[in-house]
Each structure stands twice: as structure tokens, then as C-alpha cells.
Amino acid sequence: MPISFRCPICGRTVPVGRKCECFKHTADARTIYRPRRERPSGDNSSGAVYGSDPMYHSTQWRRLCGEVKERFNHMDIYSWYVLGRLEVGAIVHHVVPIRDDYARRFDIENLIYLTRENHELIHQIYAKSDAEKIRMQQELDNLIRKWITDKSNGFSQS
């Protein structure tokens, strides 16, 4: 009997040296639909695709992400305070996006740790209108301040 492995995508048994037939379908799905968001035309950067800023690949950013995760105990504080759920974060989010204020890209006071779902939700709110974006940014700033205060007070009941 030939040596085989279990496909991590569909779970089928596949002989070593071959690719599972589902791989072709999933690989096509990944490459066919890849939405790319361009930076606003008024941005003074190089015109790179949004999210591809070299800053995200720097050692300074990776260190800062680790500090942000530790600062929030690897929790999504939006879920904790707003939704009443304890969830592990996945993405470090800029409260004020770097396309709006590039100087604050490494400002730890401008960063919050979120789940992917909440990150997407917040970006959808940002896209609605400038008023909604400002309201959400203020709410996130307040959550950060509340977390820091609660953490320094030992999370006492109020």
C-alpha cells in the first residue's frame, strides 16, 4: 500500500507526490477573486495597493504588534466592552488609518487589537460616511482609555 497523507482542505487520503483534486479548485478560488483596494488618489504615497505599505513588513511594526497584543492581553476589547464577549484578537488595527495620518502609523495610542470580524465591521462603518467614521474612532479611543484605566485599577467592579 503506497504511503499517503490526508488533505488539509477536504480530508481525503492522497498518495504522497500527488496533489488532491480539491487543491485545484481552492487554488483557483484564491487567485480568481482577490479584491484589491487602491489608496485614495489624494494620498501622497507611492500609489501602492492599500495594505501593502512596507511599514507592515518592518521589524518595528512586528515589535509594535507584539506590544499591542500584550497591552490588551491578546483580547479584542471591542468585543469585551461593546458586545459583552471574551474573544481573542487577530489583527492590530489603526484607529486613525495610516492613509489619513501617516505620522501616527507607529503610535501605540492609535492601535487596538481586534478579531477579524470586528475589524471588517469597523472598516464597513468607516466607509459609510465621515461622521460615522469619526464617531467610531472616538468610540475606539474611549474603549482604549477605559481598558487602560480598568487595567491600572485592577479591573474592579464599578
PDB file of N, CA, C and O in Angstrom, residues 48-122:
ATOM      1  N   ALA A  48       0.781  52.629  -3.971  1.00  0.00           N
ATOM      2  CA  ALA A  48       0.770  51.184  -3.812  1.00  0.00           C
ATOM      3  C   ALA A  48      -0.621  50.708  -3.421  1.00  0.00           C
ATOM      4  O   ALA A  48      -1.454  51.484  -2.989  1.00  0.00           O
ATOM      5  N   VAL A  49      -0.845  49.433  -3.562  1.00  0.00           N
ATOM      6  CA  VAL A  49      -2.119  48.843  -3.179  1.00  0.00           C
ATOM      7  C   VAL A  49      -2.300  49.004  -1.683  1.00  0.00           C
ATOM      8  O   VAL A  49      -1.366  48.817  -0.909  1.00  0.00           O
ATOM      9  N   TYR A  50      -3.506  49.359  -1.255  1.00  0.00           N
ATOM     10  CA  TYR A  50      -3.806  49.568   0.156  1.00  0.00           C
ATOM     11  C   TYR A  50      -3.430  48.331   0.959  1.00  0.00           C
ATOM     12  O   TYR A  50      -3.782  47.225   0.604  1.00  0.00           O
ATOM     13  N   GLY A  51      -2.698  48.527   2.031  1.00  0.00           N
ATOM     14  CA  GLY A  51      -2.275  47.416   2.878  1.00  0.00           C
ATOM     15  C   GLY A  51      -0.907  46.863   2.518  1.00  0.00           C
ATOM     16  O   GLY A  51      -0.383  46.037   3.230  1.00  0.00           O
ATOM     17  N   SER A  52      -0.328  47.324   1.413  1.00  0.00           N
ATOM     18  CA  SER A  52       0.964  46.788   1.013  1.00  0.00           C
ATOM     19  C   SER A  52       2.114  47.707   1.409  1.00  0.00           C
ATOM     20  O   SER A  52       3.217  47.547   0.935  1.00  0.00           O
ATOM     21  N   ASP A  53       1.844  48.651   2.271  1.00  0.00           N
ATOM     22  CA  ASP A  53       2.870  49.578   2.730  1.00  0.00           C
ATOM     23  C   ASP A  53       4.033  48.782   3.330  1.00  0.00           C
ATOM     24  O   ASP A  53       3.813  47.854   4.116  1.00  0.00           O
ATOM     25  N   PRO A  54       5.264  49.099   2.966  1.00  0.00           N
ATOM     26  CA  PRO A  54       6.419  48.378   3.511  1.00  0.00           C
ATOM     27  C   PRO A  54       6.489  48.435   5.035  1.00  0.00           C
ATOM     28  O   PRO A  54       7.102  47.572   5.662  1.00  0.00           O
ATOM     29  N   MET A  55       5.818  49.408   5.628  1.00  0.00           N
ATOM     30  CA  MET A  55       5.784  49.535   7.081  1.00  0.00           C
ATOM     31  C   MET A  55       5.277  48.247   7.729  1.00  0.00           C
ATOM     32  O   MET A  55       5.755  47.841   8.776  1.00  0.00           O
ATOM     33  N   TYR A  56       4.307  47.572   7.094  1.00  0.00           N
ATOM     34  CA  TYR A  56       3.726  46.353   7.657  1.00  0.00           C
ATOM     35  C   TYR A  56       4.715  45.189   7.674  1.00  0.00           C
ATOM     36  O   TYR A  56       4.449  44.173   8.314  1.00  0.00           O
ATOM     37  N   HIS A  57       5.817  45.300   6.969  1.00  0.00           N
ATOM     38  CA  HIS A  57       6.812  44.243   6.915  1.00  0.00           C
ATOM     39  C   HIS A  57       8.071  44.580   7.708  1.00  0.00           C
ATOM     40  O   HIS A  57       9.032  43.818   7.696  1.00  0.00           O
ATOM     41  N   SER A  58       8.049  45.705   8.402  1.00  0.00           N
ATOM     42  CA  SER A  58       9.235  46.146   9.130  1.00  0.00           C
ATOM     43  C   SER A  58       9.335  45.482  10.502  1.00  0.00           C
ATOM     44  O   SER A  58       8.342  45.045  11.083  1.00  0.00           O
ATOM     45  N   THR A  59      10.537  45.421  10.998  1.00  0.00           N
ATOM     46  CA  THR A  59      10.782  44.874  12.332  1.00  0.00           C
ATOM     47  C   THR A  59      10.098  45.737  13.378  1.00  0.00           C
ATOM     48  O   THR A  59       9.533  45.213  14.343  1.00  0.00           O
ATOM     49  N   GLN A  60      10.124  47.041  13.180  1.00  0.00           N
ATOM     50  CA  GLN A  60       9.486  47.960  14.127  1.00  0.00           C
ATOM     51  C   GLN A  60       7.988  47.659  14.240  1.00  0.00           C
ATOM     52  O   GLN A  60       7.426  47.645  15.336  1.00  0.00           O
ATOM     53  N   TRP A  61       7.312  47.397  13.114  1.00  0.00           N
ATOM     54  CA  TRP A  61       5.876  47.085  13.137  1.00  0.00           C
ATOM     55  C   TRP A  61       5.615  45.763  13.852  1.00  0.00           C
ATOM     56  O   TRP A  61       4.698  45.647  14.650  1.00  0.00           O
ATOM     57  N   ARG A  62       6.435  44.751  13.576  1.00  0.00           N
ATOM     58  CA  ARG A  62       6.234  43.450  14.224  1.00  0.00           C
ATOM     59  C   ARG A  62       6.401  43.556  15.741  1.00  0.00           C
ATOM     60  O   ARG A  62       5.638  42.965  16.498  1.00  0.00           O
ATOM     61  N   ARG A  63       7.398  44.323  16.177  1.00  0.00           N
ATOM     62  CA  ARG A  63       7.602  44.528  17.615  1.00  0.00           C
ATOM     63  C   ARG A  63       6.410  45.265  18.219  1.00  0.00           C
ATOM     64  O   ARG A  63       5.923  44.904  19.291  1.00  0.00           O
ATOM     65  N   LEU A  64       5.955  46.301  17.512  1.00  0.00           N
ATOM     66  CA  LEU A  64       4.824  47.091  17.996  1.00  0.00           C
ATOM     67  C   LEU A  64       3.560  46.243  18.090  1.00  0.00           C
ATOM     68  O   LEU A  64       2.787  46.358  19.044  1.00  0.00           O
ATOM     69  N   CYS A  65       3.338  45.356  17.129  1.00  0.00           N
ATOM     70  CA  CYS A  65       2.175  44.452  17.175  1.00  0.00           C
ATOM     71  C   CYS A  65       2.236  43.577  18.423  1.00  0.00           C
ATOM     72  O   CYS A  65       1.215  43.356  19.086  1.00  0.00           O
ATOM     73  N   GLY A  66       3.426  43.086  18.740  1.00  0.00           N
ATOM     74  CA  GLY A  66       3.581  42.288  19.958  1.00  0.00           C
ATOM     75  C   GLY A  66       3.252  43.090  21.206  1.00  0.00           C
ATOM     76  O   GLY A  66       2.593  42.594  22.128  1.00  0.00           O
ATOM     77  N   GLU A  67       3.680  44.348  21.236  1.00  0.00           N
ATOM     78  CA  GLU A  67       3.375  45.213  22.381  1.00  0.00           C
ATOM     79  C   GLU A  67       1.874  45.466  22.492  1.00  0.00           C
ATOM     80  O   GLU A  67       1.316  45.480  23.593  1.00  0.00           O
ATOM     81  N   VAL A  68       1.213  45.676  21.351  1.00  0.00           N
ATOM     82  CA  VAL A  68      -0.231  45.927  21.355  1.00  0.00           C
ATOM     83  C   VAL A  68      -0.973  44.689  21.859  1.00  0.00           C
ATOM     84  O   VAL A  68      -1.897  44.795  22.681  1.00  0.00           O
ATOM     85  N   LYS A  69      -0.562  43.519  21.408  1.00  0.00           N
ATOM     86  CA  LYS A  69      -1.197  42.273  21.864  1.00  0.00           C
ATOM     87  C   LYS A  69      -1.048  42.120  23.374  1.00  0.00           C
ATOM     88  O   LYS A  69      -2.003  41.763  24.066  1.00  0.00           O
ATOM     89  N   GLU A  70       0.145  42.385  23.882  1.00  0.00           N
ATOM     90  CA  GLU A  70       0.380  42.304  25.328  1.00  0.00           C
ATOM     91  C   GLU A  70      -0.426  43.364  26.069  1.00  0.00           C
ATOM     92  O   GLU A  70      -0.969  43.103  27.138  1.00  0.00           O
ATOM     93  N   ARG A  71      -0.511  44.548  25.511  1.00  0.00           N
ATOM     94  CA  ARG A  71      -1.237  45.655  26.146  1.00  0.00           C
ATOM     95  C   ARG A  71      -2.701  45.288  26.376  1.00  0.00           C
ATOM     96  O   ARG A  71      -3.288  45.654  27.386  1.00  0.00           O
ATOM     97  N   PHE A  72      -3.287  44.574  25.417  1.00  0.00           N
ATOM     98  CA  PHE A  72      -4.689  44.203  25.516  1.00  0.00           C
ATOM     99  C   PHE A  72      -4.884  42.735  25.918  1.00  0.00           C
ATOM    100  O   PHE A  72      -5.976  42.191  25.754  1.00  0.00           O
ATOM    101  N   ASN A  73      -3.825  42.115  26.455  1.00  0.00           N
ATOM    102  CA  ASN A  73      -3.877  40.709  26.903  1.00  0.00           C
ATOM    103  C   ASN A  73      -4.406  39.783  25.814  1.00  0.00           C
ATOM    104  O   ASN A  73      -5.157  38.850  26.091  1.00  0.00           O
ATOM    105  N   HIS A  74      -4.059  40.075  24.566  1.00  0.00           N
ATOM    106  CA  HIS A  74      -4.463  39.287  23.397  1.00  0.00           C
ATOM    107  C   HIS A  74      -5.985  39.244  23.212  1.00  0.00           C
ATOM    108  O   HIS A  74      -6.504  38.367  22.533  1.00  0.00           O
ATOM    109  N   MET A  75      -6.694  40.188  23.834  1.00  0.00           N
ATOM    110  CA  MET A  75      -8.154  40.242  23.760  1.00  0.00           C
ATOM    111  C   MET A  75      -8.614  41.310  22.780  1.00  0.00           C
ATOM    112  O   MET A  75      -7.949  42.327  22.591  1.00  0.00           O
ATOM    113  N   ASP A  76      -9.784  41.096  22.229  1.00  0.00           N
ATOM    114  CA  ASP A  76     -10.477  42.117  21.451  1.00  0.00           C
ATOM    115  C   ASP A  76     -11.329  42.906  22.438  1.00  0.00           C
ATOM    116  O   ASP A  76     -12.348  42.418  22.921  1.00  0.00           O
ATOM    117  N   ILE A  77     -10.906  44.133  22.776  1.00  0.00           N
ATOM    118  CA  ILE A  77     -11.649  44.893  23.779  1.00  0.00           C
ATOM    119  C   ILE A  77     -12.948  45.480  23.230  1.00  0.00           C
ATOM    120  O   ILE A  77     -13.827  45.839  23.995  1.00  0.00           O
ATOM    121  N   TYR A  78     -13.077  45.559  21.906  1.00  0.00           N
ATOM    122  CA  TYR A  78     -14.357  45.967  21.322  1.00  0.00           C
ATOM    123  C   TYR A  78     -15.403  44.895  21.640  1.00  0.00           C
ATOM    124  O   TYR A  78     -16.518  45.205  22.067  1.00  0.00           O
ATOM    125  N   SER A  79     -15.043  43.640  21.474  1.00  0.00           N
ATOM    126  CA  SER A  79     -15.950  42.543  21.823  1.00  0.00           C
ATOM    127  C   SER A  79     -16.250  42.545  23.318  1.00  0.00           C
ATOM    128  O   SER A  79     -17.386  42.309  23.731  1.00  0.00           O
ATOM    129  N   TRP A  80     -15.237  42.815  24.125  1.00  0.00           N
ATOM    130  CA  TRP A  80     -15.383  42.770  25.572  1.00  0.00           C
ATOM    131  C   TRP A  80     -16.356  43.844  26.075  1.00  0.00           C
ATOM    132  O   TRP A  80     -17.302  43.543  26.791  1.00  0.00           O
ATOM    133  N   TYR A  81     -16.136  45.085  25.673  1.00  0.00           N
ATOM    134  CA  TYR A  81     -16.942  46.184  26.191  1.00  0.00           C
ATOM    135  C   TYR A  81     -18.261  46.385  25.443  1.00  0.00           C
ATOM    136  O   TYR A  81     -19.280  46.678  26.048  1.00  0.00           O
ATOM    137  N   VAL A  82     -18.245  46.265  24.125  1.00  0.00           N
ATOM    138  CA  VAL A  82     -19.435  46.587  23.325  1.00  0.00           C
ATOM    139  C   VAL A  82     -20.349  45.379  23.160  1.00  0.00           C
ATOM    140  O   VAL A  82     -21.567  45.491  23.317  1.00  0.00           O
ATOM    141  N   LEU A  83     -19.786  44.222  22.844  1.00  0.00           N
ATOM    142  CA  LEU A  83     -20.588  43.042  22.555  1.00  0.00           C
ATOM    143  C   LEU A  83     -20.757  42.115  23.759  1.00  0.00           C
ATOM    144  O   LEU A  83     -21.545  41.179  23.710  1.00  0.00           O
ATOM    145  N   GLY A  84     -19.971  42.361  24.818  1.00  0.00           N
ATOM    146  CA  GLY A  84     -20.082  41.542  26.018  1.00  0.00           C
ATOM    147  C   GLY A  84     -19.540  40.135  25.850  1.00  0.00           C
ATOM    148  O   GLY A  84     -20.000  39.201  26.501  1.00  0.00           O
ATOM    149  N   ARG A  85     -18.552  39.969  24.966  1.00  0.00           N
ATOM    150  CA  ARG A  85     -17.960  38.652  24.716  1.00  0.00           C
ATOM    151  C   ARG A  85     -16.453  38.710  24.933  1.00  0.00           C
ATOM    152  O   ARG A  85     -15.821  39.729  24.669  1.00  0.00           O
ATOM    153  N   LEU A  86     -15.904  37.613  25.378  1.00  0.00           N
ATOM    154  CA  LEU A  86     -14.459  37.482  25.530  1.00  0.00           C
ATOM    155  C   LEU A  86     -13.935  36.760  24.295  1.00  0.00           C
ATOM    156  O   LEU A  86     -14.252  35.584  24.083  1.00  0.00           O
ATOM    157  N   GLU A  87     -13.175  37.469  23.448  1.00  0.00           N
ATOM    158  CA  GLU A  87     -12.655  36.891  22.215  1.00  0.00           C
ATOM    159  C   GLU A  87     -11.178  37.238  22.058  1.00  0.00           C
ATOM    160  O   GLU A  87     -10.746  38.324  22.429  1.00  0.00           O
ATOM    161  N   VAL A  88     -10.454  36.305  21.477  1.00  0.00           N
ATOM    162  CA  VAL A  88      -9.038  36.513  21.189  1.00  0.00           C
ATOM    163  C   VAL A  88      -8.926  37.329  19.904  1.00  0.00           C
ATOM    164  O   VAL A  88      -9.584  37.026  18.911  1.00  0.00           O
ATOM    165  N   GLY A  89      -8.109  38.374  19.935  1.00  0.00           N
ATOM    166  CA  GLY A  89      -7.917  39.217  18.763  1.00  0.00           C
ATOM    167  C   GLY A  89      -7.089  38.526  17.698  1.00  0.00           C
ATOM    168  O   GLY A  89      -6.478  37.481  17.936  1.00  0.00           O
ATOM    169  N   ALA A  90      -7.061  39.140  16.511  1.00  0.00           N
ATOM    170  CA  ALA A  90      -6.295  38.569  15.404  1.00  0.00           C
ATOM    171  C   ALA A  90      -5.557  39.637  14.607  1.00  0.00           C
ATOM    172  O   ALA A  90      -4.569  39.338  13.956  1.00  0.00           O
ATOM    173  N   ILE A  91      -6.044  40.889  14.650  1.00  0.00           N
ATOM    174  CA  ILE A  91      -5.484  41.944  13.795  1.00  0.00           C
ATOM    175  C   ILE A  91      -5.240  43.209  14.615  1.00  0.00           C
ATOM    176  O   ILE A  91      -6.112  43.635  15.368  1.00  0.00           O
ATOM    177  N   VAL A  92      -4.066  43.795  14.437  1.00  0.00           N
ATOM    178  CA  VAL A  92      -3.792  45.101  15.032  1.00  0.00           C
ATOM    179  C   VAL A  92      -4.333  46.149  14.069  1.00  0.00           C
ATOM    180  O   VAL A  92      -3.976  46.162  12.888  1.00  0.00           O
ATOM    181  N   HIS A  93      -5.222  46.993  14.576  1.00  0.00           N
ATOM    182  CA  HIS A  93      -5.951  47.964  13.752  1.00  0.00           C
ATOM    183  C   HIS A  93      -5.544  49.395  14.115  1.00  0.00           C
ATOM    184  O   HIS A  93      -5.420  49.719  15.294  1.00  0.00           O
ATOM    185  N   HIS A  94      -5.344  50.223  13.090  1.00  0.00           N
ATOM    186  CA  HIS A  94      -5.106  51.656  13.292  1.00  0.00           C
ATOM    187  C   HIS A  94      -6.453  52.347  13.479  1.00  0.00           C
ATOM    188  O   HIS A  94      -7.293  52.296  12.580  1.00  0.00           O
ATOM    189  N   VAL A  95      -6.653  52.992  14.612  1.00  0.00           N
ATOM    190  CA  VAL A  95      -7.895  53.727  14.858  1.00  0.00           C
ATOM    191  C   VAL A  95      -8.017  54.835  13.816  1.00  0.00           C
ATOM    192  O   VAL A  95      -9.033  54.969  13.147  1.00  0.00           O
ATOM    193  N   VAL A  96      -6.971  55.636  13.687  1.00  0.00           N
ATOM    194  CA  VAL A  96      -6.890  56.614  12.600  1.00  0.00           C
ATOM    195  C   VAL A  96      -6.042  55.958  11.516  1.00  0.00           C
ATOM    196  O   VAL A  96      -4.856  55.723  11.722  1.00  0.00           O
ATOM    197  N   PRO A  97      -6.655  55.604  10.372  1.00  0.00           N
ATOM    198  CA  PRO A  97      -5.918  54.874   9.330  1.00  0.00           C
ATOM    199  C   PRO A  97      -4.663  55.610   8.873  1.00  0.00           C
ATOM    200  O   PRO A  97      -4.614  56.840   8.888  1.00  0.00           O
ATOM    201  N   ILE A  98      -3.675  54.834   8.443  1.00  0.00           N
ATOM    202  CA  ILE A  98      -2.413  55.450   8.028  1.00  0.00           C
ATOM    203  C   ILE A  98      -2.587  56.292   6.771  1.00  0.00           C
ATOM    204  O   ILE A  98      -1.825  57.212   6.541  1.00  0.00           O
ATOM    205  N   ARG A  99      -3.614  56.020   5.973  1.00  0.00           N
ATOM    206  CA  ARG A  99      -3.832  56.855   4.795  1.00  0.00           C
ATOM    207  C   ARG A  99      -4.350  58.233   5.192  1.00  0.00           C
ATOM    208  O   ARG A  99      -4.245  59.176   4.416  1.00  0.00           O
ATOM    209  N   ASP A 100      -4.929  58.347   6.407  1.00  0.00           N
ATOM    210  CA  ASP A 100      -5.407  59.637   6.902  1.00  0.00           C
ATOM    211  C   ASP A 100      -4.331  60.392   7.665  1.00  0.00           C
ATOM    212  O   ASP A 100      -4.295  61.616   7.626  1.00  0.00           O
ATOM    213  N   ASP A 101      -3.484  59.675   8.395  1.00  0.00           N
ATOM    214  CA  ASP A 101      -2.414  60.316   9.176  1.00  0.00           C
ATOM    215  C   ASP A 101      -1.231  59.359   9.256  1.00  0.00           C
ATOM    216  O   ASP A 101      -1.115  58.572  10.195  1.00  0.00           O
ATOM    217  N   TYR A 102      -0.361  59.428   8.260  1.00  0.00           N
ATOM    218  CA  TYR A 102       0.772  58.507   8.158  1.00  0.00           C
ATOM    219  C   TYR A 102       1.748  58.669   9.322  1.00  0.00           C
ATOM    220  O   TYR A 102       2.425  57.731   9.710  1.00  0.00           O
ATOM    221  N   ALA A 103       1.783  59.848   9.926  1.00  0.00           N
ATOM    222  CA  ALA A 103       2.701  60.099  11.040  1.00  0.00           C
ATOM    223  C   ALA A 103       2.348  59.265  12.273  1.00  0.00           C
ATOM    224  O   ALA A 103       3.213  59.003  13.107  1.00  0.00           O
ATOM    225  N   ARG A 104       1.096  58.811  12.398  1.00  0.00           N
ATOM    226  CA  ARG A 104       0.663  58.040  13.572  1.00  0.00           C
ATOM    227  C   ARG A 104       0.743  56.533  13.344  1.00  0.00           C
ATOM    228  O   ARG A 104       0.197  55.754  14.125  1.00  0.00           O
ATOM    229  N   ARG A 105       1.447  56.087  12.311  1.00  0.00           N
ATOM    230  CA  ARG A 105       1.474  54.666  11.986  1.00  0.00           C
ATOM    231  C   ARG A 105       2.115  53.823  13.074  1.00  0.00           C
ATOM    232  O   ARG A 105       1.762  52.654  13.239  1.00  0.00           O
ATOM    233  N   PHE A 106       3.066  54.359  13.835  1.00  0.00           N
ATOM    234  CA  PHE A 106       3.721  53.619  14.906  1.00  0.00           C
ATOM    235  C   PHE A 106       3.308  54.109  16.295  1.00  0.00           C
ATOM    236  O   PHE A 106       3.965  53.793  17.275  1.00  0.00           O
ATOM    237  N   ASP A 107       2.241  54.868  16.392  1.00  0.00           N
ATOM    238  CA  ASP A 107       1.744  55.403  17.661  1.00  0.00           C
ATOM    239  C   ASP A 107       0.911  54.325  18.356  1.00  0.00           C
ATOM    240  O   ASP A 107      -0.171  53.973  17.889  1.00  0.00           O
ATOM    241  N   ILE A 108       1.379  53.824  19.484  1.00  0.00           N
ATOM    242  CA  ILE A 108       0.680  52.747  20.185  1.00  0.00           C
ATOM    243  C   ILE A 108      -0.689  53.195  20.681  1.00  0.00           C
ATOM    244  O   ILE A 108      -1.603  52.381  20.840  1.00  0.00           O
ATOM    245  N   GLU A 109      -0.877  54.485  20.887  1.00  0.00           N
ATOM    246  CA  GLU A 109      -2.180  55.007  21.321  1.00  0.00           C
ATOM    247  C   GLU A 109      -3.197  54.978  20.172  1.00  0.00           C
ATOM    248  O   GLU A 109      -4.378  55.175  20.401  1.00  0.00           O
ATOM    249  N   ASN A 110      -2.732  54.752  18.962  1.00  0.00           N
ATOM    250  CA  ASN A 110      -3.592  54.705  17.776  1.00  0.00           C
ATOM    251  C   ASN A 110      -3.891  53.259  17.355  1.00  0.00           C
ATOM    252  O   ASN A 110      -4.479  53.037  16.315  1.00  0.00           O
ATOM    253  N   LEU A 111      -3.490  52.290  18.167  1.00  0.00           N
ATOM    254  CA  LEU A 111      -3.628  50.886  17.785  1.00  0.00           C
ATOM    255  C   LEU A 111      -4.500  50.117  18.760  1.00  0.00           C
ATOM    256  O   LEU A 111      -4.449  50.345  19.975  1.00  0.00           O
ATOM    257  N   ILE A 112      -5.304  49.222  18.216  1.00  0.00           N
ATOM    258  CA  ILE A 112      -6.198  48.379  19.009  1.00  0.00           C
ATOM    259  C   ILE A 112      -6.165  46.980  18.403  1.00  0.00           C
ATOM    260  O   ILE A 112      -5.938  46.821  17.198  1.00  0.00           O
ATOM    261  N   TYR A 113      -6.380  45.971  19.235  1.00  0.00           N
ATOM    262  CA  TYR A 113      -6.341  44.574  18.792  1.00  0.00           C
ATOM    263  C   TYR A 113      -7.767  44.070  18.626  1.00  0.00           C
ATOM    264  O   TYR A 113      -8.581  44.175  19.547  1.00  0.00           O
ATOM    265  N   LEU A 114      -8.093  43.538  17.436  1.00  0.00           N
ATOM    266  CA  LEU A 114      -9.456  43.149  17.101  1.00  0.00           C
ATOM    267  C   LEU A 114      -9.516  41.752  16.493  1.00  0.00           C
ATOM    268  O   LEU A 114      -8.527  41.282  15.924  1.00  0.00           O
ATOM    269  N   THR A 115     -10.709  41.143  16.548  1.00  0.00           N
ATOM    270  CA  THR A 115     -10.952  39.924  15.784  1.00  0.00           C
ATOM    271  C   THR A 115     -11.111  40.330  14.319  1.00  0.00           C
ATOM    272  O   THR A 115     -11.353  41.501  14.012  1.00  0.00           O
ATOM    273  N   ARG A 116     -10.999  39.390  13.430  1.00  0.00           N
ATOM    274  CA  ARG A 116     -11.178  39.688  12.004  1.00  0.00           C
ATOM    275  C   ARG A 116     -12.576  40.230  11.723  1.00  0.00           C
ATOM    276  O   ARG A 116     -12.744  41.151  10.935  1.00  0.00           O
ATOM    277  N   GLU A 117     -13.573  39.644  12.370  1.00  0.00           N
ATOM    278  CA  GLU A 117     -14.958  40.073  12.146  1.00  0.00           C
ATOM    279  C   GLU A 117     -15.162  41.520  12.581  1.00  0.00           C
ATOM    280  O   GLU A 117     -15.773  42.314  11.859  1.00  0.00           O
ATOM    281  N   ASN A 118     -14.655  41.861  13.761  1.00  0.00           N
ATOM    282  CA  ASN A 118     -14.807  43.238  14.240  1.00  0.00           C
ATOM    283  C   ASN A 118     -13.986  44.213  13.407  1.00  0.00           C
ATOM    284  O   ASN A 118     -14.398  45.350  13.188  1.00  0.00           O
ATOM    285  N   HIS A 119     -12.827  43.769  12.941  1.00  0.00           N
ATOM    286  CA  HIS A 119     -12.004  44.615  12.084  1.00  0.00           C
ATOM    287  C   HIS A 119     -12.763  44.955  10.800  1.00  0.00           C
ATOM    288  O   HIS A 119     -12.817  46.108  10.375  1.00  0.00           O
ATOM    289  N   GLU A 120     -13.379  43.951  10.208  1.00  0.00           N
ATOM    290  CA  GLU A 120     -14.156  44.173   8.986  1.00  0.00           C
ATOM    291  C   GLU A 120     -15.357  45.063   9.272  1.00  0.00           C
ATOM    292  O   GLU A 120     -15.665  45.971   8.490  1.00  0.00           O
ATOM    293  N   LEU A 121     -16.037  44.832  10.382  1.00  0.00           N
ATOM    294  CA  LEU A 121     -17.190  45.651  10.771  1.00  0.00           C
ATOM    295  C   LEU A 121     -16.793  47.117  10.926  1.00  0.00           C
ATOM    296  O   LEU A 121     -17.483  48.018  10.419  1.00  0.00           O
ATOM    297  N   ILE A 122     -15.681  47.368  11.582  1.00  0.00           N
ATOM    298  CA  ILE A 122     -15.222  48.741  11.798  1.00  0.00           C
ATOM    299  C   ILE A 122     -14.879  49.403  10.470  1.00  0.00           C
ATOM    300  O   ILE A 122     -15.228  50.564  10.238  1.00  0.00           O
TER     301      ILE A 122
END
